CSV table of N, CA and C in Angstrom, one decimal:
chain,number,residue,atom,x,y,z
A,14,MET,N,-45.6,-29.0,2.5
A,14,MET,CA,-45.1,-28.1,1.4
A,14,MET,C,-44.5,-26.9,2.0
A,15,LYS,N,-45.3,-26.3,2.9
A,15,LYS,CA,-44.8,-25.0,3.5
A,15,LYS,C,-43.6,-25.3,4.4
A,16,THR,N,-43.5,-26.4,5.1
A,16,THR,CA,-42.4,-26.8,5.8
A,16,THR,C,-41.1,-27.0,5.0
A,17,THR,N,-41.3,-27.5,3.8
A,17,THR,CA,-40.2,-27.7,2.9
A,17,THR,C,-39.6,-26.4,2.4
A,18,LYS,N,-40.5,-25.5,2.1
A,18,LYS,CA,-40.1,-24.1,1.7
A,18,LYS,C,-39.3,-23.4,2.8
A,19,VAL,N,-39.8,-23.5,4.0
A,19,VAL,CA,-39.1,-22.9,5.2
A,19,VAL,C,-37.8,-23.5,5.4
A,20,LEU,N,-37.7,-24.8,5.3
A,20,LEU,CA,-36.4,-25.5,5.4
A,20,LEU,C,-35.4,-25.1,4.3
A,21,LEU,N,-36.0,-25.0,3.1
A,21,LEU,CA,-35.1,-24.6,1.9
A,21,LEU,C,-34.6,-23.2,2.2
A,22,VAL,N,-35.4,-22.3,2.6
A,22,VAL,CA,-35.0,-20.9,2.9
A,22,VAL,C,-33.9,-20.9,4.0
A,23,LEU,N,-34.2,-21.7,5.0
A,23,LEU,CA,-33.2,-21.7,6.1
A,23,LEU,C,-31.8,-22.3,5.6
A,24,PHE,N,-31.9,-23.3,4.8
A,24,PHE,CA,-30.7,-23.9,4.3
A,24,PHE,C,-29.9,-22.9,3.4
A,25,ILE,N,-30.7,-22.2,2.6
A,25,ILE,CA,-30.0,-21.2,1.7
A,25,ILE,C,-29.4,-20.1,2.5
A,26,ALA,N,-30.1,-19.7,3.6
A,26,ALA,CA,-29.6,-18.6,4.4
A,26,ALA,C,-28.3,-19.1,5.1
A,27,LEU,N,-28.3,-20.3,5.6
A,27,LEU,CA,-27.1,-20.8,6.3
A,27,LEU,C,-25.9,-20.9,5.3
A,28,ILE,N,-26.2,-21.4,4.1
A,28,ILE,CA,-25.1,-21.5,3.1
A,28,ILE,C,-24.6,-20.2,2.7
A,29,SER,N,-25.5,-19.3,2.4
A,29,SER,CA,-25.1,-17.9,1.9
A,29,SER,C,-24.4,-17.2,3.1
A,30,ASN,N,-24.7,-17.4,4.3
A,30,ASN,CA,-24.0,-16.8,5.4
A,30,ASN,C,-22.6,-17.2,5.4
A,31,GLY,N,-22.3,-18.4,5.1
A,31,GLY,CA,-20.9,-18.9,5.1
A,31,GLY,C,-20.1,-18.6,3.9
A,32,ILE,N,-20.8,-18.1,2.8
A,32,ILE,CA,-20.1,-17.8,1.5
A,32,ILE,C,-20.0,-16.3,1.4
A,33,HIS,N,-19.0,-15.7,2.0
A,33,HIS,CA,-18.7,-14.3,1.8
A,33,HIS,C,-17.4,-14.2,1.2
A,34,ALA,N,-17.2,-13.1,0.4
A,34,ALA,CA,-16.0,-12.9,-0.2
A,34,ALA,C,-14.9,-12.7,0.9
A,35,GLN,N,-13.9,-13.6,0.8
A,35,GLN,CA,-12.9,-13.6,1.8
A,35,GLN,C,-11.7,-12.8,1.3
A,36,GLU,N,-11.3,-11.8,2.1
A,36,GLU,CA,-10.1,-11.1,1.8
A,36,GLU,C,-8.9,-11.9,2.2
A,37,THR,N,-8.1,-12.0,1.3
A,37,THR,CA,-6.8,-12.7,1.5
A,37,THR,C,-5.8,-11.8,2.2
A,38,ALA,N,-5.6,-11.9,3.4
A,38,ALA,CA,-4.7,-11.1,4.2
A,38,ALA,C,-3.3,-11.5,3.8
A,39,ILE,N,-2.5,-10.6,3.4
A,39,ILE,CA,-1.1,-10.9,3.1
A,39,ILE,C,-0.3,-11.0,4.4
A,40,LYS,N,0.4,-12.0,4.7
A,40,LYS,CA,1.2,-12.1,5.9
A,40,LYS,C,2.5,-11.5,5.6
A,41,LYS,N,3.1,-10.8,6.6
A,41,LYS,CA,4.3,-10.2,6.5
A,41,LYS,C,5.5,-11.1,6.0
A,42,GLU,N,5.4,-12.4,6.4
A,42,GLU,CA,6.4,-13.4,6.1
A,42,GLU,C,6.4,-13.6,4.6
A,43,SER,N,5.3,-13.4,3.9
A,43,SER,CA,5.3,-13.6,2.5
A,43,SER,C,5.9,-12.5,1.6
A,44,LEU,N,6.2,-11.4,2.2
A,44,LEU,CA,6.8,-10.3,1.5
A,44,LEU,C,8.3,-10.6,1.2
A,45,PRO,N,8.8,-10.0,0.1
A,45,PRO,CA,10.3,-10.2,-0.1
A,45,PRO,C,11.1,-9.5,1.0
A,46,ILE,N,12.3,-10.0,1.2
A,46,ILE,CA,13.2,-9.5,2.2
A,46,ILE,C,14.5,-8.9,1.6
A,47,ASN,N,15.0,-7.8,2.2
A,47,ASN,CA,16.2,-7.3,1.8
A,47,ASN,C,17.3,-8.2,2.5
A,48,SER,N,18.1,-8.9,1.9
A,48,SER,CA,19.0,-9.8,2.5
A,48,SER,C,20.1,-9.1,3.2
A,49,LYS,N,20.4,-7.8,2.9
A,49,LYS,CA,21.4,-7.1,3.7
A,49,LYS,C,21.1,-6.7,5.0
A,50,ASN,N,19.8,-6.3,5.3
A,50,ASN,CA,19.4,-5.9,6.6
A,50,ASN,C,18.1,-6.6,7.1
A,51,ASN,N,17.7,-7.6,6.4
A,51,ASN,CA,16.5,-8.4,6.8
A,51,ASN,C,15.2,-7.6,7.0
A,52,CYS,N,15.1,-6.5,6.4
A,52,CYS,CA,13.9,-5.8,6.3
A,52,CYS,C,12.9,-6.3,5.2
A,53,TYR,N,11.7,-6.3,5.6
A,53,TYR,CA,10.7,-6.7,4.5
A,53,TYR,C,10.6,-5.6,3.6
A,54,LEU,N,10.4,-5.9,2.3
A,54,LEU,CA,10.1,-4.8,1.3
A,54,LEU,C,8.6,-4.6,1.3
A,55,ARG,N,8.2,-3.8,2.2
A,55,ARG,CA,6.8,-3.5,2.5
A,55,ARG,C,6.3,-2.3,1.7
A,56,TYR,N,7.0,-1.3,1.6
A,56,TYR,CA,6.5,0.0,1.1
A,56,TYR,C,7.1,0.4,-0.3
A,57,TYR,N,6.2,1.0,-1.0
A,57,TYR,CA,6.7,1.8,-2.2
A,57,TYR,C,6.5,3.3,-1.9
A,58,TYR,N,7.4,4.1,-2.4
A,58,TYR,CA,7.3,5.5,-2.2
A,58,TYR,C,7.2,6.1,-3.6
A,59,PHE,N,6.2,7.0,-3.8
A,59,PHE,CA,6.0,7.7,-5.1
A,59,PHE,C,6.4,9.1,-4.9
A,60,PRO,N,7.6,9.4,-5.4
A,60,PRO,CA,8.3,10.7,-5.3
A,60,PRO,C,7.4,11.9,-5.8
A,61,ASN,N,6.8,11.6,-6.9
A,61,ASN,CA,6.0,12.8,-7.6
A,61,ASN,C,4.7,13.0,-6.8
A,62,LEU,N,4.3,12.1,-6.0
A,62,LEU,CA,3.1,12.2,-5.2
A,62,LEU,C,3.4,12.6,-3.7
A,63,GLU,N,4.6,12.2,-3.3
A,63,GLU,CA,5.0,12.2,-1.9
A,63,GLU,C,4.0,11.4,-1.1
A,64,ALA,N,3.9,10.1,-1.6
A,64,ALA,CA,2.9,9.2,-1.1
A,64,ALA,C,3.6,7.8,-1.0
A,65,TYR,N,3.0,6.9,-0.2
A,65,TYR,CA,3.5,5.6,0.0
A,65,TYR,C,2.4,4.6,-0.2
A,66,PHE,N,2.8,3.3,-0.6
A,66,PHE,CA,1.9,2.3,-0.7
A,66,PHE,C,2.3,1.1,0.2
A,67,ASP,N,1.5,0.6,1.0
A,67,ASP,CA,1.9,-0.5,2.0
A,67,ASP,C,1.4,-1.8,1.3
A,68,ASN,N,2.4,-2.6,1.0
A,68,ASN,CA,2.1,-4.0,0.4
A,68,ASN,C,1.5,-4.9,1.4
A,69,LEU,N,1.6,-4.7,2.6
A,69,LEU,CA,1.1,-5.6,3.7
A,69,LEU,C,-0.4,-5.3,3.9
A,70,LYS,N,-0.7,-4.0,4.1
A,70,LYS,CA,-2.1,-3.6,4.4
A,70,LYS,C,-2.9,-3.3,3.1
A,71,MET,N,-2.2,-3.2,2.0
A,71,MET,CA,-2.8,-2.8,0.7
A,71,MET,C,-3.5,-1.4,0.8
A,72,VAL,N,-2.8,-0.4,1.3
A,72,VAL,CA,-3.4,0.9,1.5
A,72,VAL,C,-2.3,1.9,1.0
A,73,TYR,N,-2.8,3.1,0.7
A,73,TYR,CA,-1.9,4.2,0.4
A,73,TYR,C,-1.9,5.2,1.6
A,74,TYR,N,-0.7,5.9,1.7
A,74,TYR,CA,-0.6,6.9,2.7
A,74,TYR,C,-0.3,8.2,1.9
A,75,TYR,N,-1.0,9.2,2.1
A,75,TYR,CA,-0.8,10.4,1.3
A,75,TYR,C,-1.3,11.6,2.2
A,76,LYS,N,-0.9,12.8,1.9
A,76,LYS,CA,-1.3,14.0,2.6
A,76,LYS,C,-2.5,14.6,2.0
A,77,GLU,N,-3.5,14.9,2.8
A,77,GLU,CA,-4.7,15.6,2.4
A,77,GLU,C,-5.0,16.7,3.4
A,78,LYS,N,-5.0,18.0,2.9
A,78,LYS,CA,-5.2,19.1,3.8
A,78,LYS,C,-4.2,19.1,4.9
A,79,GLY,N,-2.9,18.8,4.7
A,79,GLY,CA,-1.9,18.8,5.7
A,79,GLY,C,-1.8,17.7,6.6
A,80,GLU,N,-2.7,16.7,6.5
A,80,GLU,CA,-2.8,15.5,7.4
A,80,GLU,C,-2.6,14.3,6.6
A,81,TRP,N,-1.8,13.3,7.2
A,81,TRP,CA,-1.6,12.0,6.5
A,81,TRP,C,-2.9,11.2,6.6
A,82,VAL,N,-3.3,10.7,5.5
A,82,VAL,CA,-4.5,9.9,5.3
A,82,VAL,C,-4.2,8.5,4.9
A,83,THR,N,-4.9,7.5,5.3
A,83,THR,CA,-4.7,6.1,4.8
A,83,THR,C,-6.0,5.7,4.1
A,84,ALA,N,-5.8,5.2,2.9
A,84,ALA,CA,-6.9,4.8,2.1
A,84,ALA,C,-6.6,3.7,1.1
A,85,PRO,N,-7.6,2.8,0.8
A,85,PRO,CA,-7.3,1.7,-0.1
A,85,PRO,C,-7.0,2.2,-1.5
A,86,GLU,N,-7.4,3.4,-1.9
A,86,GLU,CA,-7.1,3.9,-3.2
A,86,GLU,C,-6.8,5.4,-3.1
A,87,LEU,N,-6.0,5.9,-4.1
A,87,LEU,CA,-5.7,7.3,-4.1
A,87,LEU,C,-7.0,8.1,-4.6
A,88,PRO,N,-7.1,9.3,-4.2
A,88,PRO,CA,-8.3,10.1,-4.7
A,88,PRO,C,-8.2,10.2,-6.2
A,89,GLU,N,-9.4,10.3,-6.9
A,89,GLU,CA,-9.4,10.4,-8.3
A,89,GLU,C,-8.7,11.7,-8.7
A,90,ASN,N,-8.0,11.6,-9.8
A,90,ASN,CA,-7.2,12.7,-10.3
A,90,ASN,C,-6.3,13.3,-9.3
A,91,PHE,N,-5.6,12.4,-8.6
A,91,PHE,CA,-4.6,12.9,-7.6
A,91,PHE,C,-3.4,13.6,-8.3
A,92,GLY,N,-3.6,14.8,-8.6
A,92,GLY,CA,-2.5,15.6,-9.2
A,92,GLY,C,-2.3,15.1,-10.7
A,93,GLY,N,-3.2,14.5,-11.3
A,93,GLY,CA,-3.1,14.0,-12.6
A,93,GLY,C,-2.0,12.9,-12.8
A,94,TYR,N,-1.8,12.3,-11.7
A,94,TYR,CA,-0.7,11.3,-11.6
A,94,TYR,C,-1.2,9.9,-12.0
A,95,SER,N,-0.5,9.2,-12.8
A,95,SER,CA,-0.8,7.8,-13.1
A,95,SER,C,0.3,6.9,-12.4
A,96,LEU,N,-0.2,5.9,-11.7
A,96,LEU,CA,0.7,5.1,-11.0
A,96,LEU,C,1.4,4.1,-11.9
A,97,TYR,N,0.9,4.0,-13.1
A,97,TYR,CA,1.5,3.1,-14.1
A,97,TYR,C,2.6,3.6,-15.0
A,98,ASN,N,2.7,5.0,-15.1
A,98,ASN,CA,3.7,5.5,-16.0
A,98,ASN,C,4.7,6.4,-15.3
A,99,LYS,N,4.7,6.4,-14.0
A,99,LYS,CA,5.7,7.1,-13.3
A,99,LYS,C,6.5,6.2,-12.3
A,100,ALA,N,7.6,6.8,-11.8
A,100,ALA,CA,8.5,6.0,-11.0
A,100,ALA,C,8.0,5.7,-9.6
A,101,ARG,N,8.3,4.6,-9.0
A,101,ARG,CA,8.1,4.3,-7.6
A,101,ARG,C,9.4,3.8,-7.1
A,102,VAL,N,9.6,4.0,-5.9
A,102,VAL,CA,10.8,3.5,-5.2
A,102,VAL,C,10.5,2.5,-4.1
A,103,THR,N,11.2,1.4,-4.1
A,103,THR,CA,10.9,0.4,-3.1
A,103,THR,C,11.8,0.8,-1.9
A,104,ILE,N,11.1,0.9,-0.7
A,104,ILE,CA,11.8,1.2,0.5
A,104,ILE,C,12.4,-0.1,1.1
A,105,ASN,N,13.7,-0.2,1.1
A,105,ASN,CA,14.3,-1.4,1.5
A,105,ASN,C,14.9,-1.5,2.9
A,106,ASN,N,14.7,-0.4,3.7
A,106,ASN,CA,15.3,-0.4,5.0
A,106,ASN,C,14.3,0.0,6.1
A,107,PHE,N,13.0,-0.1,5.8
A,107,PHE,CA,12.0,0.2,6.8
A,107,PHE,C,10.8,-0.6,6.6
A,108,ASP,N,10.4,-1.4,7.6
A,108,ASP,CA,9.2,-2.2,7.5
A,108,ASP,C,8.3,-2.1,8.7
A,109,ASP,N,8.5,-1.0,9.4
A,109,ASP,CA,7.6,-0.7,10.6
A,109,ASP,C,6.4,0.0,10.1
A,110,GLU,N,5.6,0.5,11.1
A,110,GLU,CA,4.4,1.3,10.7
A,110,GLU,C,4.8,2.8,10.4
A,111,ASN,N,3.9,3.4,9.8
A,111,ASN,CA,4.0,4.9,9.5
A,111,ASN,C,5.2,5.3,8.7
A,112,PRO,N,5.3,4.9,7.4
A,112,PRO,CA,6.5,5.2,6.7
A,112,PRO,C,6.7,6.6,6.4
A,113,TYR,N,5.7,7.4,6.5
A,113,TYR,CA,5.7,8.8,6.2
A,113,TYR,C,6.5,9.6,7.2
A,114,GLN,N,7.0,8.9,8.3
A,114,GLN,CA,7.9,9.6,9.2
A,114,GLN,C,9.3,9.8,8.6
A,115,LEU,N,9.5,9.1,7.5
A,115,LEU,CA,10.8,9.3,6.8
A,115,LEU,C,10.6,10.1,5.5
A,116,ILE,N,9.5,10.9,5.4
A,116,ILE,CA,9.2,11.7,4.2
A,116,ILE,C,10.3,12.7,3.9
A,117,LEU,N,10.9,13.3,4.9
A,117,LEU,CA,11.9,14.3,4.6
A,117,LEU,C,13.2,13.7,4.0
A,118,LEU,N,13.6,12.5,4.5
A,118,LEU,CA,14.7,11.8,4.0
A,118,LEU,C,14.4,11.3,2.5
A,119,HIS,N,13.2,10.8,2.3
A,119,HIS,CA,12.9,10.3,0.9
A,119,HIS,C,12.7,11.5,-0.1
A,120,LYS,N,12.2,12.6,0.4
A,120,LYS,CA,12.1,13.8,-0.5
A,120,LYS,C,13.5,14.2,-0.9
A,121,LYS,N,14.4,14.2,0.0
A,121,LYS,CA,15.8,14.6,-0.3
A,121,LYS,C,16.5,13.6,-1.3
A,122,ILE,N,16.3,12.3,-1.0
A,122,ILE,CA,17.0,11.3,-1.8
A,122,ILE,C,16.3,11.2,-3.2
A,123,TYR,N,15.0,11.3,-3.2
A,123,TYR,CA,14.3,11.2,-4.5
A,123,TYR,C,13.4,12.3,-4.7
A,124,PRO,N,13.9,13.4,-5.1
A,124,PRO,CA,13.1,14.7,-5.3
A,124,PRO,C,12.2,14.5,-6.5
A,125,TYR,N,11.2,15.4,-6.6
A,125,TYR,CA,10.3,15.4,-7.7
A,125,TYR,C,11.0,15.4,-9.1
A,126,ASN,N,10.6,14.6,-10.0
A,126,ASN,CA,11.2,14.5,-11.3
A,126,ASN,C,10.0,14.4,-12.3
A,127,SER,N,9.9,15.4,-13.1
A,127,SER,CA,8.7,15.4,-14.0
A,127,SER,C,8.7,14.3,-15.0
A,128,LYS,N,9.9,13.7,-15.3
A,128,LYS,CA,9.9,12.5,-16.2
A,128,LYS,C,9.7,11.2,-15.5
A,129,GLY,N,9.7,11.3,-14.1
A,129,GLY,CA,9.5,10.0,-13.4
A,129,GLY,C,10.6,9.0,-13.4
A,130,ARG,N,11.8,9.4,-13.7
A,130,ARG,CA,12.9,8.5,-13.8
A,130,ARG,C,13.9,8.7,-12.7
A,131,PHE,N,14.4,7.6,-12.1
A,131,PHE,CA,15.3,7.7,-11.1
A,131,PHE,C,16.4,6.7,-11.3
A,132,ALA,N,17.6,7.0,-10.9
A,132,ALA,CA,18.7,6.1,-11.1
A,132,ALA,C,18.6,4.8,-10.4
A,133,TYR,N,18.0,4.8,-9.3
A,133,TYR,CA,17.8,3.5,-8.5
A,133,TYR,C,16.3,3.3,-8.2
A,134,ALA,N,15.9,2.0,-8.2
A,134,ALA,CA,14.5,1.7,-7.9
A,134,ALA,C,14.3,1.4,-6.4
A,135,THR,N,15.3,1.4,-5.6
A,135,THR,CA,15.2,1.1,-4.2
A,135,THR,C,16.0,2.2,-3.4
A,136,THR,N,15.6,2.4,-2.2
A,136,THR,CA,16.3,3.3,-1.4
A,136,THR,C,16.9,2.6,-0.2
A,137,GLY,N,18.1,2.9,0.1
A,137,GLY,CA,18.8,2.4,1.3
A,137,GLY,C,18.8,3.3,2.4
A,138,GLY,N,18.5,4.6,2.1
A,138,GLY,CA,18.5,5.6,3.2
A,138,GLY,C,19.7,5.6,4.1
A,139,THR,N,19.5,5.4,5.3
A,139,THR,CA,20.6,5.4,6.3
A,139,THR,C,20.7,4.1,6.9
A,140,ASP,N,21.4,3.2,6.3
A,140,ASP,CA,21.5,1.8,6.8
A,140,ASP,C,22.3,1.7,8.1
């Protein structure tokens, strides 16, 4: 009886060890592509936040205390901003790492707009 319980516990431990929530990593090849320049549409830029979202790594890039931070979520009450009712811009000409190196260009092309509306939903920047 004791041996059966030990075997049952070992069996359950082995099974539960193999059953972990698997994160589905998005592969770069599964992202949409800009047919004009073959760049993956990897990033969204939020002009009113001056922040980015990476569709490949599923993280945000934003400034905190003057430094760029990477996090899976924006801080709570990040400027009272709602991601669902304001504009985002798809970056269609950059699919490398560190999109914030283009922040000055994106701030110029897509300045802060209190209504969250922009004429174009993608940026071509400097093709």
